[in-house]
PDB file of C-alpha atoms in Angstrom:
ATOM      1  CA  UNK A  24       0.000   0.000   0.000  1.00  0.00           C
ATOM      2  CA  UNK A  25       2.913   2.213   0.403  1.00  0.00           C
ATOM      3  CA  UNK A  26       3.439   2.523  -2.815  1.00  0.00           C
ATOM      4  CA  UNK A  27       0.295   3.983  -3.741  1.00  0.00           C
ATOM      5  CA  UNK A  28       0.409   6.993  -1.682  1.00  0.00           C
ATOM      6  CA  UNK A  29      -0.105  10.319  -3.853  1.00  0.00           C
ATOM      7  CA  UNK A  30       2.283  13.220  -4.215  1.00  0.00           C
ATOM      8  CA  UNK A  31       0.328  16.494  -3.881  1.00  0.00           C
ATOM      9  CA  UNK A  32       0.419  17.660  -7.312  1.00  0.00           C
ATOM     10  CA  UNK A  33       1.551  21.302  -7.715  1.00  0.00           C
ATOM     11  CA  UNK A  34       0.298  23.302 -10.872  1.00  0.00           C
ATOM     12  CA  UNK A  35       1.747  26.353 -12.825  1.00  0.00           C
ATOM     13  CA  UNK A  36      -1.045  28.274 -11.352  1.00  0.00           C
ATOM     14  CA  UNK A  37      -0.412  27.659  -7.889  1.00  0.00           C
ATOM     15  CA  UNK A  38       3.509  28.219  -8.752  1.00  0.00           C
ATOM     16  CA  UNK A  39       2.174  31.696  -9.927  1.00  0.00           C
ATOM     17  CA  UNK A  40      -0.563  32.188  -6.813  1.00  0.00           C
ATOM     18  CA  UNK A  41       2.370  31.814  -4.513  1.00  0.00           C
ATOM     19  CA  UNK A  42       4.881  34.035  -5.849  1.00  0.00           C
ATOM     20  CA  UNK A  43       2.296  36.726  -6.613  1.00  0.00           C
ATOM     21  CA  UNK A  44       1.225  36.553  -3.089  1.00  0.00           C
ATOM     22  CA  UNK A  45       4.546  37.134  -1.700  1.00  0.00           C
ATOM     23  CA  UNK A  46       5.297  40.219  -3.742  1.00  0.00           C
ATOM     24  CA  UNK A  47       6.863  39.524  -7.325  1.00  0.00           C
ATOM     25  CA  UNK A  48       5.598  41.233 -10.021  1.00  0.00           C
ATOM     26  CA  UNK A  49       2.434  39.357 -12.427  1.00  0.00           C
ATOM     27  CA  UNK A  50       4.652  39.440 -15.575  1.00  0.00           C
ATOM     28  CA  UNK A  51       7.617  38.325 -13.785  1.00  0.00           C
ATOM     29  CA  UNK A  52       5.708  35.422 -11.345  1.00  0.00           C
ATOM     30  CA  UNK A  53       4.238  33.989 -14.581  1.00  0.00           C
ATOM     31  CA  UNK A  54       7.465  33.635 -16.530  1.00  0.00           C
ATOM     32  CA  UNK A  55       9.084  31.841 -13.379  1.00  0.00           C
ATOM     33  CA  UNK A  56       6.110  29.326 -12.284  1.00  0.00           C
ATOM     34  CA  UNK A  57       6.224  28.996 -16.217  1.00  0.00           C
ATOM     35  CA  UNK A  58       9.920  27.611 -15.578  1.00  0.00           C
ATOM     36  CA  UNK A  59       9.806  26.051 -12.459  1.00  0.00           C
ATOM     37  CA  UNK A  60       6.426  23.761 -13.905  1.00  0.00           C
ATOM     38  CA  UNK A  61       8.451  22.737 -17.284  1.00  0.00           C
ATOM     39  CA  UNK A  62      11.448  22.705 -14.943  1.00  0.00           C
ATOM     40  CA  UNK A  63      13.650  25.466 -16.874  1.00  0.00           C
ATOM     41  CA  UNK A  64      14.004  27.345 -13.844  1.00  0.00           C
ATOM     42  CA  UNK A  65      17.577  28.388 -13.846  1.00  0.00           C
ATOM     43  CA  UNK A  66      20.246  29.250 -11.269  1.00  0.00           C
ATOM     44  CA  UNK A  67      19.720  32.670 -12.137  1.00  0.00           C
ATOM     45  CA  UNK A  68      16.226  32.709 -11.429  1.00  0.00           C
ATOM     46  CA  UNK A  69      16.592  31.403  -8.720  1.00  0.00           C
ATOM     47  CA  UNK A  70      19.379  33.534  -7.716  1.00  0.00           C
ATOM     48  CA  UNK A  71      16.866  36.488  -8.709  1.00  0.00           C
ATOM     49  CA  UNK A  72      14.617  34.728  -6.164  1.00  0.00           C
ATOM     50  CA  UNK A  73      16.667  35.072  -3.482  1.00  0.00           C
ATOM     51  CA  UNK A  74      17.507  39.194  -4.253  1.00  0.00           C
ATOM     52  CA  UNK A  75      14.555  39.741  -4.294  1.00  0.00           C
ATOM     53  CA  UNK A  76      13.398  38.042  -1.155  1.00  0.00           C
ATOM     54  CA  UNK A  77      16.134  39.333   0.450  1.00  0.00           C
ATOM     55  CA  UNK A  78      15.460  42.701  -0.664  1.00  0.00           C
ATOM     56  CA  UNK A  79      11.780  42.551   0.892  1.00  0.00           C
ATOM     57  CA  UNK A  80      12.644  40.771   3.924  1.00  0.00           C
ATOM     58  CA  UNK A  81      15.805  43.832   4.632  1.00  0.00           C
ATOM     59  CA  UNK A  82      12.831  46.158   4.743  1.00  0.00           C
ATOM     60  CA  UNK A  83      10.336  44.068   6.683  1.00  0.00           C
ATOM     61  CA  UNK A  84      13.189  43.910   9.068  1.00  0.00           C
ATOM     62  CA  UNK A  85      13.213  47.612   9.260  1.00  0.00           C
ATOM     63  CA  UNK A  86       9.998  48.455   9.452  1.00  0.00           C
ATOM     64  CA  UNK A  87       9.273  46.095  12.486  1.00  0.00           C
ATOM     65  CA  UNK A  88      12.531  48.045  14.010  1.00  0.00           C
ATOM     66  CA  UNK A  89      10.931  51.486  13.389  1.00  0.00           C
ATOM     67  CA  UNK A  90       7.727  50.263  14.789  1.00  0.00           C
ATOM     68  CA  UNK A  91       9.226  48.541  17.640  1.00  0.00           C
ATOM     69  CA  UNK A  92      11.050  52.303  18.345  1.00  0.00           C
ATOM     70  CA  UNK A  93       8.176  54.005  17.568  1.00  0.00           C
ATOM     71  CA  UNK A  94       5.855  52.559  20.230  1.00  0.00           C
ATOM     72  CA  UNK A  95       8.940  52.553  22.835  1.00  0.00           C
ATOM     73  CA  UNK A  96       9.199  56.307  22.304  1.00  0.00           C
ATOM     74  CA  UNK A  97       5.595  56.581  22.690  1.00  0.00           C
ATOM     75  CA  UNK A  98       5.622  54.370  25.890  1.00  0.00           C
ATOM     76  CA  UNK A  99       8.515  56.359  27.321  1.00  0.00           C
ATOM     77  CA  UNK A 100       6.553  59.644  26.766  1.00  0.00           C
ATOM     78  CA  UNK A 101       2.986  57.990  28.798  1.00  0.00           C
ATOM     79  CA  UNK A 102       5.124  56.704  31.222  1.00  0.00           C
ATOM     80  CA  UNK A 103       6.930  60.109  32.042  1.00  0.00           C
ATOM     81  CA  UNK A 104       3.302  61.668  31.865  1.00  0.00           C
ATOM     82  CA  UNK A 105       2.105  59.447  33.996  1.00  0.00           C
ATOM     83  CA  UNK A 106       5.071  59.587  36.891  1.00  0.00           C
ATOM     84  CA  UNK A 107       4.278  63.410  36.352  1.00  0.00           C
ATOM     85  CA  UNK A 108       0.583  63.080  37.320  1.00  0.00           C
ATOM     86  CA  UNK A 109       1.321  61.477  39.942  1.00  0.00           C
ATOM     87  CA  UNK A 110       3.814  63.124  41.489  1.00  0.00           C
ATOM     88  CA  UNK A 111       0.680  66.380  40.960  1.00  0.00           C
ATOM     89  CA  UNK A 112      -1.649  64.025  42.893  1.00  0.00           C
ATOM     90  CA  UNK A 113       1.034  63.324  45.843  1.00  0.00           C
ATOM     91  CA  UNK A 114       2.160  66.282  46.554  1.00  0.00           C
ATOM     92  CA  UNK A 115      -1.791  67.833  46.360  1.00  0.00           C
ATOM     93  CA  UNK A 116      -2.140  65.100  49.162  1.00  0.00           C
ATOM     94  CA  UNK A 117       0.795  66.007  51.289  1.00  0.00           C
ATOM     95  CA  UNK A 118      -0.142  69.718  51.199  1.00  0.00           C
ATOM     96  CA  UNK A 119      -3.824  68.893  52.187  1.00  0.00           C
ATOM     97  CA  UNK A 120      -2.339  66.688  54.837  1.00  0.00           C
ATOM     98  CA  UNK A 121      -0.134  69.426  56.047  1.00  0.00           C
ATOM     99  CA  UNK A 122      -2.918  71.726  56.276  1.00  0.00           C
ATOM    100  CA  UNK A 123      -5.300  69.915  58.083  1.00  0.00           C
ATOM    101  CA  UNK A 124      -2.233  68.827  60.601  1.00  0.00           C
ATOM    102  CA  UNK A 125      -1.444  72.395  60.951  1.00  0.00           C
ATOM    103  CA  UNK A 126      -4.942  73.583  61.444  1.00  0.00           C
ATOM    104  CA  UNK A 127      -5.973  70.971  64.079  1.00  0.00           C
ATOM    105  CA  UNK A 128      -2.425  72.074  65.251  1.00  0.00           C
ATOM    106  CA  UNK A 129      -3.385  75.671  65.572  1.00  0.00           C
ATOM    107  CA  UNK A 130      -6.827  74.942  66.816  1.00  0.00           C
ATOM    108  CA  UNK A 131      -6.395  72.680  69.980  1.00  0.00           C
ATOM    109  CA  UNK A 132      -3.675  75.136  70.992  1.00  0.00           C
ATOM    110  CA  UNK A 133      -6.156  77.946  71.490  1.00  0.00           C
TER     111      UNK A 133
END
């Protein structure tokens, strides 16, 4: 029985689907699933592959990096807002505190 297990079969089209979907160009995706299905796909289309790729993946890279500073920066700057606020809220607190010591202070001495 082992020897009637099926290969998937894969068709020019989905050659094409796939490299579309990552990116390449229609004209350019159609001449290289057009190799790769009669198997003419050459070293330097495959090399060409890989550029590209590589190319797209460089700048995936560092986009994710300026994102990745991007909402540091941002989470720096709510942060420092946020120590700020309350630092306002503790030392409204400490002067109301104050007061009302100093009050009561002034009042049971008279």
């Amino acid at each position: 029985m082992e020897y009637m297990k099926m290969q998937p079969v894969i068709t020019r089209q989905i050659v094409l689907n796939e490299l579309v979907k990552v990116g390449i160009d229609k004209h350019i995706a159609d001449d290289l699933s057009y190799k790769y299905y009669k198997n003419e796909l050459t070293y330097k289309g495959i090399e060409y592959l890989k550029e590209n790729f590589d190319i797209k993946l460089k700048h995936l890279e560092e986009k994710i990096f300026d994102i990745k500073e991007e909402l540091i920066n941002r989470m720096d700057s709510k942060l420092t807002k946020f120590d700020h606020k309350i630092n306002v809220v503790e030392n409204n607190l400490n002067v109301n505190y104050y007061y009302h010591n100093c009050r009561n202070f002034i009042n049971t001495d008279l």
